[in-house]
PDB file of C-alpha atoms in Angstrom:
ATOM      1  CA  MET A   1     -18.952 -32.737  10.791  1.00  0.00           C
ATOM      2  CA  SER A   2     -16.220 -30.632   8.841  1.00  0.00           C
ATOM      3  CA  GLU A   3     -16.947 -28.899   5.921  1.00  0.00           C
ATOM      4  CA  ALA A   4     -14.449 -28.956   2.703  1.00  0.00           C
ATOM      5  CA  ASN A   5     -12.689 -25.799   2.360  1.00  0.00           C
ATOM      6  CA  PRO A   6     -13.441 -24.530  -1.004  1.00  0.00           C
ATOM      7  CA  ASP A   7     -10.197 -22.643  -1.443  1.00  0.00           C
ATOM      8  CA  ALA A   8      -8.164 -25.807  -0.736  1.00  0.00           C
ATOM      9  CA  ASN A   9      -7.510 -26.406  -4.567  1.00  0.00           C
ATOM     10  CA  ARG A  10      -7.424 -22.934  -5.337  1.00  0.00           C
ATOM     11  CA  LYS A  11      -3.803 -21.606  -6.173  1.00  0.00           C
ATOM     12  CA  HIS A  12      -2.300 -18.182  -4.970  1.00  0.00           C
ATOM     13  CA  GLY A  13      -3.205 -15.788  -7.817  1.00  0.00           C
ATOM     14  CA  ASP A  14      -6.229 -17.689  -9.035  1.00  0.00           C
ATOM     15  CA  LEU A  15      -9.393 -15.660  -9.464  1.00  0.00           C
ATOM     16  CA  GLU A  16     -11.893 -15.891  -6.648  1.00  0.00           C
ATOM     17  CA  PRO A  17     -15.288 -17.447  -7.967  1.00  0.00           C
ATOM     18  CA  GLY A  18     -16.982 -14.304  -9.662  1.00  0.00           C
ATOM     19  CA  GLU A  19     -14.046 -12.225  -9.460  1.00  0.00           C
ATOM     20  CA  LYS A  20     -12.839  -9.926 -12.287  1.00  0.00           C
ATOM     21  CA  LYS A  21      -9.189  -9.332 -13.543  1.00  0.00           C
ATOM     22  CA  GLU A  22      -9.077  -5.820 -12.119  1.00  0.00           C
ATOM     23  CA  ALA A  23     -10.271  -7.236  -8.711  1.00  0.00           C
ATOM     24  CA  LYS A  24      -7.717  -9.795  -8.795  1.00  0.00           C
ATOM     25  CA  GLN A  25      -4.917  -7.243  -9.693  1.00  0.00           C
ATOM     26  CA  ILE A  26      -6.070  -4.990  -6.671  1.00  0.00           C
ATOM     27  CA  ARG A  27      -6.025  -7.878  -4.239  1.00  0.00           C
ATOM     28  CA  GLU A  28      -2.645  -8.792  -5.637  1.00  0.00           C
ATOM     29  CA  ALA A  29      -1.235  -5.189  -5.272  1.00  0.00           C
ATOM     30  CA  PHE A  30      -2.122  -5.203  -1.413  1.00  0.00           C
ATOM     31  CA  ALA A  31      -0.544  -8.650  -0.909  1.00  0.00           C
ATOM     32  CA  CYS A  32       0.967  -8.422   2.682  1.00  0.00           C
ATOM     33  CA  ALA A  33      -0.078  -4.859   3.086  1.00  0.00           C
ATOM     34  CA  LYS A  34      -1.485  -5.468   6.515  1.00  0.00           C
ATOM     35  CA  GLU A  35       1.932  -6.920   7.686  1.00  0.00           C
ATOM     36  CA  ALA A  36       3.782  -4.181   6.101  1.00  0.00           C
ATOM     37  CA  ALA A  37       1.462  -1.421   7.758  1.00  0.00           C
ATOM     38  CA  ASP A  38       1.684  -3.228  11.209  1.00  0.00           C
ATOM     39  CA  LEU A  39       5.640  -3.027  10.790  1.00  0.00           C
ATOM     40  CA  LEU A  40       5.638   0.708   9.750  1.00  0.00           C
ATOM     41  CA  ASN A  41       3.430   1.502  12.418  1.00  0.00           C
ATOM     42  CA  CYS A  42       5.322  -0.338  15.012  1.00  0.00           C
ATOM     43  CA  VAL A  43       8.602   1.263  14.141  1.00  0.00           C
ATOM     44  CA  ALA A  44       6.841   4.806  14.093  1.00  0.00           C
ATOM     45  CA  ALA A  45       5.110   4.362  17.684  1.00  0.00           C
ATOM     46  CA  LYS A  46       5.795   6.692  20.316  1.00  0.00           C
ATOM     47  CA  ASN A  47       6.777   3.682  22.653  1.00  0.00           C
ATOM     48  CA  TYR A  48       8.798   1.805  20.169  1.00  0.00           C
ATOM     49  CA  ASN A  49       9.256  -1.670  21.305  1.00  0.00           C
ATOM     50  CA  GLU A  50      12.061  -3.395  19.319  1.00  0.00           C
ATOM     51  CA  LEU A  51      11.271  -6.987  20.146  1.00  0.00           C
ATOM     52  CA  LYS A  52       7.692  -6.455  18.863  1.00  0.00           C
ATOM     53  CA  CYS A  53       8.761  -4.875  15.660  1.00  0.00           C
ATOM     54  CA  VAL A  54      11.405  -7.802  15.177  1.00  0.00           C
ATOM     55  CA  THR A  55       8.383 -10.169  15.467  1.00  0.00           C
ATOM     56  CA  LEU A  56       6.563  -8.066  13.096  1.00  0.00           C
ATOM     57  CA  THR A  57       9.484  -8.040  10.625  1.00  0.00           C
ATOM     58  CA  LYS A  58       9.654 -11.908  10.654  1.00  0.00           C
ATOM     59  CA  LYS A  59       5.677 -11.992  10.012  1.00  0.00           C
ATOM     60  CA  LEU A  60       6.238  -9.786   6.975  1.00  0.00           C
ATOM     61  CA  ARG A  61       8.888 -11.853   5.707  1.00  0.00           C
ATOM     62  CA  GLU A  62       7.074 -15.045   5.770  1.00  0.00           C
ATOM     63  CA  CYS A  63       4.157 -13.187   3.977  1.00  0.00           C
ATOM     64  CA  VAL A  64       6.566 -12.029   1.285  1.00  0.00           C
ATOM     65  CA  LYS A  65       7.879 -15.491   0.969  1.00  0.00           C
ATOM     66  CA  ARG A  66       4.705 -17.332   0.767  1.00  0.00           C
ATOM     67  CA  LYS A  67       2.890 -14.686  -1.533  1.00  0.00           C
ATOM     68  CA  GLY A  68       6.002 -14.167  -3.681  1.00  0.00           C
ATOM     69  CA  VAL A  69       6.113 -10.354  -3.137  1.00  0.00           C
ATOM     70  CA  VAL A  70       9.101  -8.739  -4.913  1.00  0.00           C
ATOM     71  CA  SER A  71       8.779  -5.220  -4.191  1.00  0.00           C
ATOM     72  CA  PHE A  72       6.312  -2.591  -2.145  1.00  0.00           C
ATOM     73  CA  SER A  73       5.160   0.786  -3.265  1.00  0.00           C
ATOM     74  CA  LEU A  74       4.127   3.262  -0.717  1.00  0.00           C
ATOM     75  CA  LEU A  75       2.736   5.611  -3.332  1.00  0.00           C
ATOM     76  CA  PRO A  76       0.303   5.182  -5.972  1.00  0.00           C
ATOM     77  CA  ASP A  77       1.643   4.486  -9.527  1.00  0.00           C
ATOM     78  CA  LYS A  78       0.216   7.555 -10.799  1.00  0.00           C
ATOM     79  CA  ALA A  79      -0.187  10.599  -8.528  1.00  0.00           C
ATOM     80  CA  PRO A  80      -3.544  12.711  -9.046  1.00  0.00           C
ATOM     81  CA  PRO A  81      -2.701  15.857 -10.711  1.00  0.00           C
ATOM     82  CA  PRO A  82      -2.162  18.738  -8.450  1.00  0.00           C
ATOM     83  CA  PRO A  83      -5.267  21.062  -7.988  1.00  0.00           C
ATOM     84  CA  PRO A  84      -5.290  24.331 -10.011  1.00  0.00           C
ATOM     85  CA  PRO A  85      -3.703  27.325  -8.308  1.00  0.00           C
ATOM     86  CA  ASP A  86      -6.202  29.556  -6.329  1.00  0.00           C
ATOM     87  CA  LYS A  87      -5.959  33.000  -7.785  1.00  0.00           C
ATOM     88  CA  SER A  88      -7.282  34.485  -4.834  1.00  0.00           C
ATOM     89  CA  THR A  89      -4.157  33.478  -2.720  1.00  0.00           C
ATOM     90  CA  GLN A  90      -1.546  34.137  -5.424  1.00  0.00           C
ATOM     91  CA  PRO A  91       0.788  36.809  -4.309  1.00  0.00           C
ATOM     92  CA  LYS A  92       0.547  40.222  -5.588  1.00  0.00           C
ATOM     93  CA  SER A  93       3.145  41.425  -8.068  1.00  0.00           C
ATOM     94  CA  SER A  94       6.443  42.892  -6.553  1.00  0.00           C
ATOM     95  CA  PRO A  95      10.111  43.357  -7.701  1.00  0.00           C
ATOM     96  CA  GLU A  96      10.905  39.813  -6.253  1.00  0.00           C
ATOM     97  CA  ASN A  97       7.958  38.436  -7.829  1.00  0.00           C
ATOM     98  CA  PRO A  98       7.185  40.132 -11.273  1.00  0.00           C
ATOM     99  CA  SER A  99       3.661  39.503 -12.723  1.00  0.00           C
ATOM    100  CA  PRO A 100       3.994  37.541 -16.086  1.00  0.00           C
ATOM    101  CA  PRO A 101       3.347  39.892 -19.110  1.00  0.00           C
ATOM    102  CA  PRO A 102      -0.105  39.899 -20.407  1.00  0.00           C
TER     103      PRO A 102
END
């Protein structure tokens, strides 16, 4: 006896049952992320295997076409602000690095 697939009538990009809009945006932002990461890790591997990487490139391309991905970003849209400088590690005043006037 086979069960009906509840996702069969759902189109790509539709909200999952009970899913909020923000969760949908996050899910879409990571479309093909696994395939992209697998390819990058293959290329970076110490024992580089070109044939394996070509296969992973094809898998990524299929995913991109299927999900309509138009670009990837390896960095977040907004980087967190840098931490404030630690005053205990700042260099002392010197002729090359004078202290700012008080």
